[in-house]
Amino acid sequence: MEETAITIYDVAREANVSMATVSRVVNGNPNVREATRAKVLEVIDRLDYRPNAVARGLASKKTTTIGVVIPDISDTYFATLARGIDDIATMYKYNAIIANSDSDDKKEVHVVNNLLAKQVDGVIFMGNRITDSVRAEFSRSRTPVVLAGTVDGDEQFASVNIDYVSASREAVNQLAKSNKKVAFLSGPLVDEINGQRLAGYKEALKENKLKYTEALIFESKYSYEDGIAIAERIKNSGATAAYVANDELAVGLLNGLLDLGLEIPEDFEIITSNNSPVTNYTRPSISSIEQPLYDIGAVAMRLLTKLMGKEEIEEKTVILPHGIVEKNTTK
Amino acid sequence: MEETAITIYDVAREANVSMATVSRVVNGNPNVREATRAKVLEVIDRLDYRPNAVARGLASKKTTTIGVVIPDISDTYFATLARGIDDIATMYKYNAIIANSDSDDKKEVHVVNNLLAKQVDGVIFMGNRITDSVRAEFSRSRTPVVLAGTVDGDEQFASVNIDYVSASREAVNQLAKSNKKVAFLSGPLVDEINGQRLAGYKEALKENKLKYTEALIFESKYSYEDGIAIAERIKNSGATAAYVANDELAVGLLNGLLDLGLEIPEDFEIITSNNSPVTNYTRPSISSIEQPLYDIGAVAMRLLTKLMGKEEIEEKTVILPHGIVEKNTTK
DNA sequence: ATGAAAGCGCTAACAT
DNA sequence: ATGTTAGCGCTTTCAT
């Protein structure tokens, strides 16, 4: 908003053309004589004209803005996804309004509403689960939605993830090779993503002829402190290994166990889930499932551009490959 | 954008009032009879009317959206600032468009332009320095700008920071108590923020009657790997302590020195700058300057709301308090 | 307290 | 190739 903003009308008058022609030039419409285009461009440059995106949005019903619902932008996991989203968004000339939800049901509904009121062309939703109210909100809007790193059992929405079941199965398989008692440590099991991880854990136990017991299942929050706090209980459970659903939690568990005098990985093995940088900072560094977080965001955004462009989608449930990186918390 | 979006006009017709009245109700204008308000509200609820923020923006010249220029949202330092910004923005009913700049001059100008085209009501700018072209871009716009965690020597813009000179002086003072050779490790010294840190370093040397030598100044990128890579050079410099400008860099240095067989803090002391969670994850945990990152973002956003509301500002250069947290990389 | 009407700055038919 | 003219959905005077 300049002192006295230059409008398309000012440019038209100065260039002796109609505003339609200026609009055509601005939008790269080929139906403009080269000489005319040059003149308009010159005036645009001289007057330093900057098209008002809000007016454009109202007239065209396209805002070139997307909404991103994210639990917490200061959480590296989501921030990495967000970076992937924003890079691709920028590539396709979109801007991203980022709204923190804290995975709170009420806030989620609120921010989604807000985003839709702002007429975003699409939404990328991240969370641990997708509630019915959010689902309803999206359903009665025609705005395309893509879930990133978020599991939707109903497959109502397009989504980009890795195969969490397989990933955790592989991780637990690795641990079960040399441990009879493998603990499972995650955030709330009601979150669908953790449910999938638990399913993978159970599959691995079965494959290794180990029996499942709730005594080895630990539910917690996703924080370093929670990891520290739960270390003693896990040690006392008799487990000699743990698959952990979150890196900060894993770091906490590692340091907690170290504080209790355990040798890692000799006495206890750990595999975590996101292979974020912190897994390399600890001593020993933490073995982890490796997942392409940035790419999940990037692919989700690319998918969204297709949806917004009404392109045909070959497969709306995208599964990206994962791996296991062995570092120093496994033998 | 619903199937057939319902507009203020639909509500007006259904409630037998004019759109002006609906507008008044929506905007909480008191000049509406209670009965009328109730009826309108009922219709709004029944039709599930959601005011179009784009149209509002065009008519009122206020978008209730701010722009946030950030070097990299996946960098915890900035992500924490961003979280503070977004929380206060939400509190004041603003949304934030977040644009990554990678601290790249060209990108910065580009995203700022873009943000202004979108008619954001204000901008929060984060970076290591503020270039002339960005400065120019902001200058010829009337959009309020606040710098967060970003030093502007010219004090042209409102800003929120800690006193980097004092903070690094205190950190180095602490190290100089028991070390004759204290290294200084930072990102590019052309970045004003590092210039201030260096100034503090020099002051501390002087206070401790140590002489300044370029042999102890190390310039690097801001990454873990760079910290690892530079460890040997720092060790060979004869330094027995280092003040580091970035936490990831400090973690790298710590692990690098550990790999070289040094005992920390016995053989080498380290103090870093941001006290981010990773400083607690390492063994030993890293002593650090403590700065209120979240608050810097929050206060910057609060300041911006005042600027946008044309309120009087008592002091546009805000300095927040800092501290030093002694952990286990100092004796 | 309420309504009528004029824009906000632009796009998108439709004409020419 | 270019111009004319309706809107887009809302806010905001100005009347009443």
mmCIF file of C-alpha atoms in Angstrom, chain B residues 81-276:
data_model
loop_
_atom_site.group_PDB
_atom_site.id
_atom_site.type_symbol
_atom_site.label_atom_id
_atom_site.label_comp_id
_atom_site.label_asym_id
_atom_site.label_seq_id
_atom_site.Cartn_x
_atom_site.Cartn_y
_atom_site.Cartn_z
ATOM 1 C CA LEU B 81 11.100 -16.738 16.192
ATOM 2 C CA ALA B 82 8.397 -17.570 13.663
ATOM 3 C CA ARG B 83 6.378 -19.387 16.244
ATOM 4 C CA GLY B 84 6.445 -16.340 18.489
ATOM 5 C CA ILE B 85 5.386 -14.178 15.593
ATOM 6 C CA ASP B 86 2.530 -16.430 14.572
ATOM 7 C CA ASP B 87 1.129 -16.779 18.069
ATOM 8 C CA ILE B 88 0.848 -13.041 18.557
ATOM 9 C CA ALA B 89 -0.370 -12.587 14.998
ATOM 10 C CA THR B 90 -3.148 -15.060 15.680
ATOM 11 C CA MET B 91 -3.963 -13.274 18.886
ATOM 12 C CA TYR B 92 -4.525 -10.079 16.925
ATOM 13 C CA LYS B 93 -6.406 -11.876 14.162
ATOM 14 C CA TYR B 94 -3.662 -11.709 11.599
ATOM 15 C CA ASN B 95 -2.416 -14.489 9.363
ATOM 16 C CA ALA B 96 1.197 -14.790 8.342
ATOM 17 C CA ILE B 97 2.490 -15.487 4.867
ATOM 18 C CA ILE B 98 5.897 -16.983 5.405
ATOM 19 C CA ALA B 99 8.498 -16.579 2.689
ATOM 20 C CA ASN B 100 11.887 -18.259 2.796
ATOM 21 C CA SER B 101 14.735 -16.131 1.507
ATOM 22 C CA ASP B 102 17.833 -18.225 2.200
ATOM 23 C CA SER B 103 19.384 -14.874 3.101
ATOM 24 C CA ASP B 104 19.822 -14.438 -0.633
ATOM 25 C CA ASP B 105 19.758 -10.813 -1.778
ATOM 26 C CA LYS B 106 17.820 -11.502 -4.953
ATOM 27 C CA LYS B 107 15.267 -13.716 -3.289
ATOM 28 C CA GLU B 108 14.766 -11.229 -0.509
ATOM 29 C CA VAL B 109 13.877 -8.460 -2.919
ATOM 30 C CA HIS B 110 11.644 -10.817 -4.821
ATOM 31 C CA VAL B 111 9.669 -12.071 -1.852
ATOM 32 C CA VAL B 112 9.303 -8.601 -0.379
ATOM 33 C CA ASN B 113 7.882 -7.409 -3.673
ATOM 34 C CA ASN B 114 5.573 -10.336 -3.740
ATOM 35 C CA LEU B 115 4.405 -9.717 -0.208
ATOM 36 C CA LEU B 116 3.707 -6.081 -0.921
ATOM 37 C CA ALA B 117 1.774 -7.039 -4.061
ATOM 38 C CA LYS B 118 -0.387 -9.196 -1.844
ATOM 39 C CA GLN B 119 -1.130 -6.065 0.162
ATOM 40 C CA VAL B 120 0.083 -7.391 3.468
ATOM 41 C CA ASP B 121 -0.626 -4.955 6.270
ATOM 42 C CA GLY B 122 2.896 -5.272 7.609
ATOM 43 C CA VAL B 123 6.124 -7.207 7.315
ATOM 44 C CA ILE B 124 8.436 -8.876 9.778
ATOM 45 C CA PHE B 125 11.874 -9.264 8.360
ATOM 46 C CA MET B 126 14.501 -11.697 9.562
ATOM 47 C CA GLY B 127 17.942 -12.054 8.134
ATOM 48 C CA ASN B 128 21.565 -11.634 8.938
ATOM 49 C CA ARG B 129 21.714 -8.169 7.469
ATOM 50 C CA ILE B 130 19.456 -5.877 5.518
ATOM 51 C CA THR B 131 20.602 -4.986 2.016
ATOM 52 C CA ASP B 132 20.126 -1.668 0.289
ATOM 53 C CA SER B 133 17.733 -3.048 -2.291
ATOM 54 C CA VAL B 134 15.471 -4.494 0.362
ATOM 55 C CA ARG B 135 15.747 -1.259 2.264
ATOM 56 C CA ALA B 136 14.729 0.643 -0.875
ATOM 57 C CA GLU B 137 11.815 -1.674 -1.484
ATOM 58 C CA PHE B 138 10.456 -1.071 1.974
ATOM 59 C CA SER B 139 11.165 2.640 1.873
ATOM 60 C CA ARG B 140 8.945 3.390 -1.068
ATOM 61 C CA SER B 141 6.115 1.404 0.407
ATOM 62 C CA ARG B 142 4.128 2.673 3.341
ATOM 63 C CA THR B 143 3.914 -0.774 4.846
ATOM 64 C CA PRO B 144 5.170 -1.003 8.429
ATOM 65 C CA VAL B 145 8.229 -3.192 8.905
ATOM 66 C CA VAL B 146 9.763 -4.698 11.997
ATOM 67 C CA LEU B 147 13.078 -6.508 12.074
ATOM 68 C CA ALA B 148 13.281 -9.524 14.354
ATOM 69 C CA GLY B 149 16.647 -10.900 15.387
ATOM 70 C CA THR B 150 18.108 -8.744 12.666
ATOM 71 C CA VAL B 151 20.456 -5.854 13.185
ATOM 72 C CA ASP B 152 20.025 -2.632 11.254
ATOM 73 C CA GLY B 153 22.891 -0.304 11.923
ATOM 74 C CA ASP B 154 20.951 2.599 10.411
ATOM 75 C CA GLU B 155 18.048 2.077 12.788
ATOM 76 C CA GLN B 156 15.754 2.963 9.918
ATOM 77 C CA PHE B 157 13.319 0.249 10.927
ATOM 78 C CA ALA B 158 11.755 -0.828 14.144
ATOM 79 C CA SER B 159 13.517 -3.888 15.511
ATOM 80 C CA VAL B 160 13.632 -6.388 18.339
ATOM 81 C CA ASN B 161 16.908 -7.957 19.392
ATOM 82 C CA ILE B 162 19.089 -8.697 22.334
ATOM 83 C CA ASP B 163 22.298 -6.787 22.897
ATOM 84 C CA TYR B 164 24.631 -9.003 20.909
ATOM 85 C CA VAL B 165 27.712 -6.998 21.846
ATOM 86 C CA SER B 166 27.145 -7.379 25.559
ATOM 87 C CA ALA B 167 26.094 -10.982 25.267
ATOM 88 C CA SER B 168 29.224 -12.065 23.452
ATOM 89 C CA ARG B 169 31.365 -9.876 25.697
ATOM 90 C CA GLU B 170 29.964 -11.656 28.738
ATOM 91 C CA ALA B 171 30.444 -15.061 27.168
ATOM 92 C CA VAL B 172 34.027 -14.319 26.239
ATOM 93 C CA ASN B 173 34.706 -12.789 29.619
ATOM 94 C CA GLN B 174 33.610 -16.010 31.182
ATOM 95 C CA LEU B 175 35.980 -17.973 28.955
ATOM 96 C CA ALA B 176 38.841 -15.546 29.407
ATOM 97 C CA LYS B 177 38.834 -16.131 33.149
ATOM 98 C CA SER B 178 40.695 -19.373 32.677
ATOM 99 C CA ASN B 179 41.932 -19.280 29.093
ATOM 100 C CA LYS B 180 44.600 -17.150 27.478
ATOM 101 C CA LYS B 181 43.579 -18.028 23.971
ATOM 102 C CA VAL B 182 39.889 -17.791 23.196
ATOM 103 C CA ALA B 183 38.775 -18.487 19.644
ATOM 104 C CA PHE B 184 35.864 -16.746 17.950
ATOM 105 C CA LEU B 185 33.834 -18.874 15.572
ATOM 106 C CA SER B 186 30.977 -17.368 13.608
ATOM 107 C CA GLY B 187 29.258 -17.153 10.279
ATOM 108 C CA PRO B 188 30.184 -14.448 7.740
ATOM 109 C CA LEU B 189 31.610 -11.407 9.454
ATOM 110 C CA VAL B 190 29.957 -9.142 6.903
ATOM 111 C CA ASP B 191 26.681 -10.014 8.580
ATOM 112 C CA GLU B 192 26.088 -7.189 10.985
ATOM 113 C CA ILE B 193 25.053 -9.498 13.775
ATOM 114 C CA ASN B 194 28.428 -11.249 13.672
ATOM 115 C CA GLY B 195 30.151 -7.922 13.498
ATOM 116 C CA GLN B 196 28.505 -7.047 16.799
ATOM 117 C CA ARG B 197 29.534 -10.348 18.305
ATOM 118 C CA LEU B 198 33.080 -9.750 17.231
ATOM 119 C CA ALA B 199 32.967 -6.307 18.796
ATOM 120 C CA GLY B 200 31.889 -7.878 22.070
ATOM 121 C CA TYR B 201 34.667 -10.416 21.772
ATOM 122 C CA LYS B 202 37.225 -7.685 21.332
ATOM 123 C CA GLU B 203 35.889 -5.750 24.285
ATOM 124 C CA ALA B 204 36.183 -8.821 26.469
ATOM 125 C CA LEU B 205 39.743 -9.458 25.352
ATOM 126 C CA LYS B 206 40.627 -5.911 26.240
ATOM 127 C CA GLU B 207 39.037 -6.172 29.663
ATOM 128 C CA ASN B 208 41.104 -9.276 30.267
ATOM 129 C CA LYS B 209 44.265 -7.753 28.876
ATOM 130 C CA LEU B 210 44.482 -10.341 26.159
ATOM 131 C CA LYS B 211 45.686 -9.284 22.786
ATOM 132 C CA TYR B 212 43.531 -9.670 19.705
ATOM 133 C CA THR B 213 44.858 -11.788 16.871
ATOM 134 C CA GLU B 214 43.215 -12.817 13.636
ATOM 135 C CA ALA B 215 44.666 -16.261 14.107
ATOM 136 C CA LEU B 216 41.896 -16.919 16.587
ATOM 137 C CA ILE B 217 39.055 -15.657 14.388
ATOM 138 C CA PHE B 218 37.269 -18.363 12.428
ATOM 139 C CA GLU B 219 34.657 -17.617 9.818
ATOM 140 C CA SER B 220 32.437 -20.414 8.633
ATOM 141 C CA LYS B 221 28.986 -21.421 7.497
ATOM 142 C CA TYR B 222 26.289 -22.155 10.025
ATOM 143 C CA SER B 223 26.225 -25.926 10.021
ATOM 144 C CA TYR B 224 27.076 -28.960 12.078
ATOM 145 C CA GLU B 225 29.380 -30.287 9.379
ATOM 146 C CA ASP B 226 31.266 -26.997 9.241
ATOM 147 C CA GLY B 227 31.778 -27.219 12.969
ATOM 148 C CA ILE B 228 33.198 -30.715 12.669
ATOM 149 C CA ALA B 229 35.386 -29.647 9.795
ATOM 150 C CA ILE B 230 36.893 -26.646 11.521
ATOM 151 C CA ALA B 231 37.619 -28.393 14.830
ATOM 152 C CA GLU B 232 41.144 -29.430 13.940
ATOM 153 C CA ARG B 233 42.139 -25.947 12.781
ATOM 154 C CA ILE B 234 40.798 -24.478 15.975
ATOM 155 C CA LYS B 235 42.616 -27.031 18.062
ATOM 156 C CA ASN B 236 45.839 -26.341 16.179
ATOM 157 C CA SER B 237 45.462 -22.603 16.719
ATOM 158 C CA GLY B 238 46.391 -23.225 20.311
ATOM 159 C CA ALA B 239 43.056 -21.926 21.556
ATOM 160 C CA THR B 240 41.707 -23.630 24.668
ATOM 161 C CA ALA B 241 38.255 -22.131 24.463
ATOM 162 C CA ALA B 242 35.838 -20.810 21.895
ATOM 163 C CA TYR B 243 32.841 -18.575 21.712
ATOM 164 C CA VAL B 244 30.598 -19.823 18.913
ATOM 165 C CA ALA B 245 27.883 -17.784 17.198
ATOM 166 C CA ASN B 246 25.594 -20.650 16.262
ATOM 167 C CA ASP B 247 24.416 -23.748 18.070
ATOM 168 C CA GLU B 248 24.713 -26.266 15.249
ATOM 169 C CA LEU B 249 28.202 -25.008 14.602
ATOM 170 C CA ALA B 250 28.981 -25.382 18.301
ATOM 171 C CA VAL B 251 27.695 -28.948 18.383
ATOM 172 C CA GLY B 252 29.904 -29.717 15.400
ATOM 173 C CA LEU B 253 32.887 -28.141 17.056
ATOM 174 C CA LEU B 254 32.234 -30.038 20.273
ATOM 175 C CA ASN B 255 31.931 -33.399 18.575
ATOM 176 C CA GLY B 256 34.873 -32.610 16.329
ATOM 177 C CA LEU B 257 37.094 -31.825 19.290
ATOM 178 C CA LEU B 258 35.865 -34.892 21.120
ATOM 179 C CA ASP B 259 36.807 -36.960 18.073
ATOM 180 C CA LEU B 260 40.269 -35.443 18.228
ATOM 181 C CA GLY B 261 40.592 -36.806 21.715
ATOM 182 C CA LEU B 262 40.125 -33.630 23.699
ATOM 183 C CA GLU B 263 38.422 -33.663 27.069
ATOM 184 C CA ILE B 264 35.650 -31.119 27.315
ATOM 185 C CA PRO B 265 35.629 -28.872 29.292
ATOM 186 C CA GLU B 266 39.016 -29.862 30.822
ATOM 187 C CA ASP B 267 41.027 -29.266 27.644
ATOM 188 C CA PHE B 268 38.698 -26.910 25.872
ATOM 189 C CA GLU B 269 35.743 -24.754 26.856
ATOM 190 C CA ILE B 270 32.849 -23.747 24.642
ATOM 191 C CA ILE B 271 30.045 -21.227 24.923
ATOM 192 C CA THR B 272 27.509 -20.948 22.169
ATOM 193 C CA SER B 273 24.851 -18.351 21.409
ATOM 194 C CA ASN B 274 21.277 -19.522 21.207
ATOM 195 C CA ASN B 275 20.687 -22.107 23.895
ATOM 196 C CA SER B 276 18.455 -24.103 21.586
#
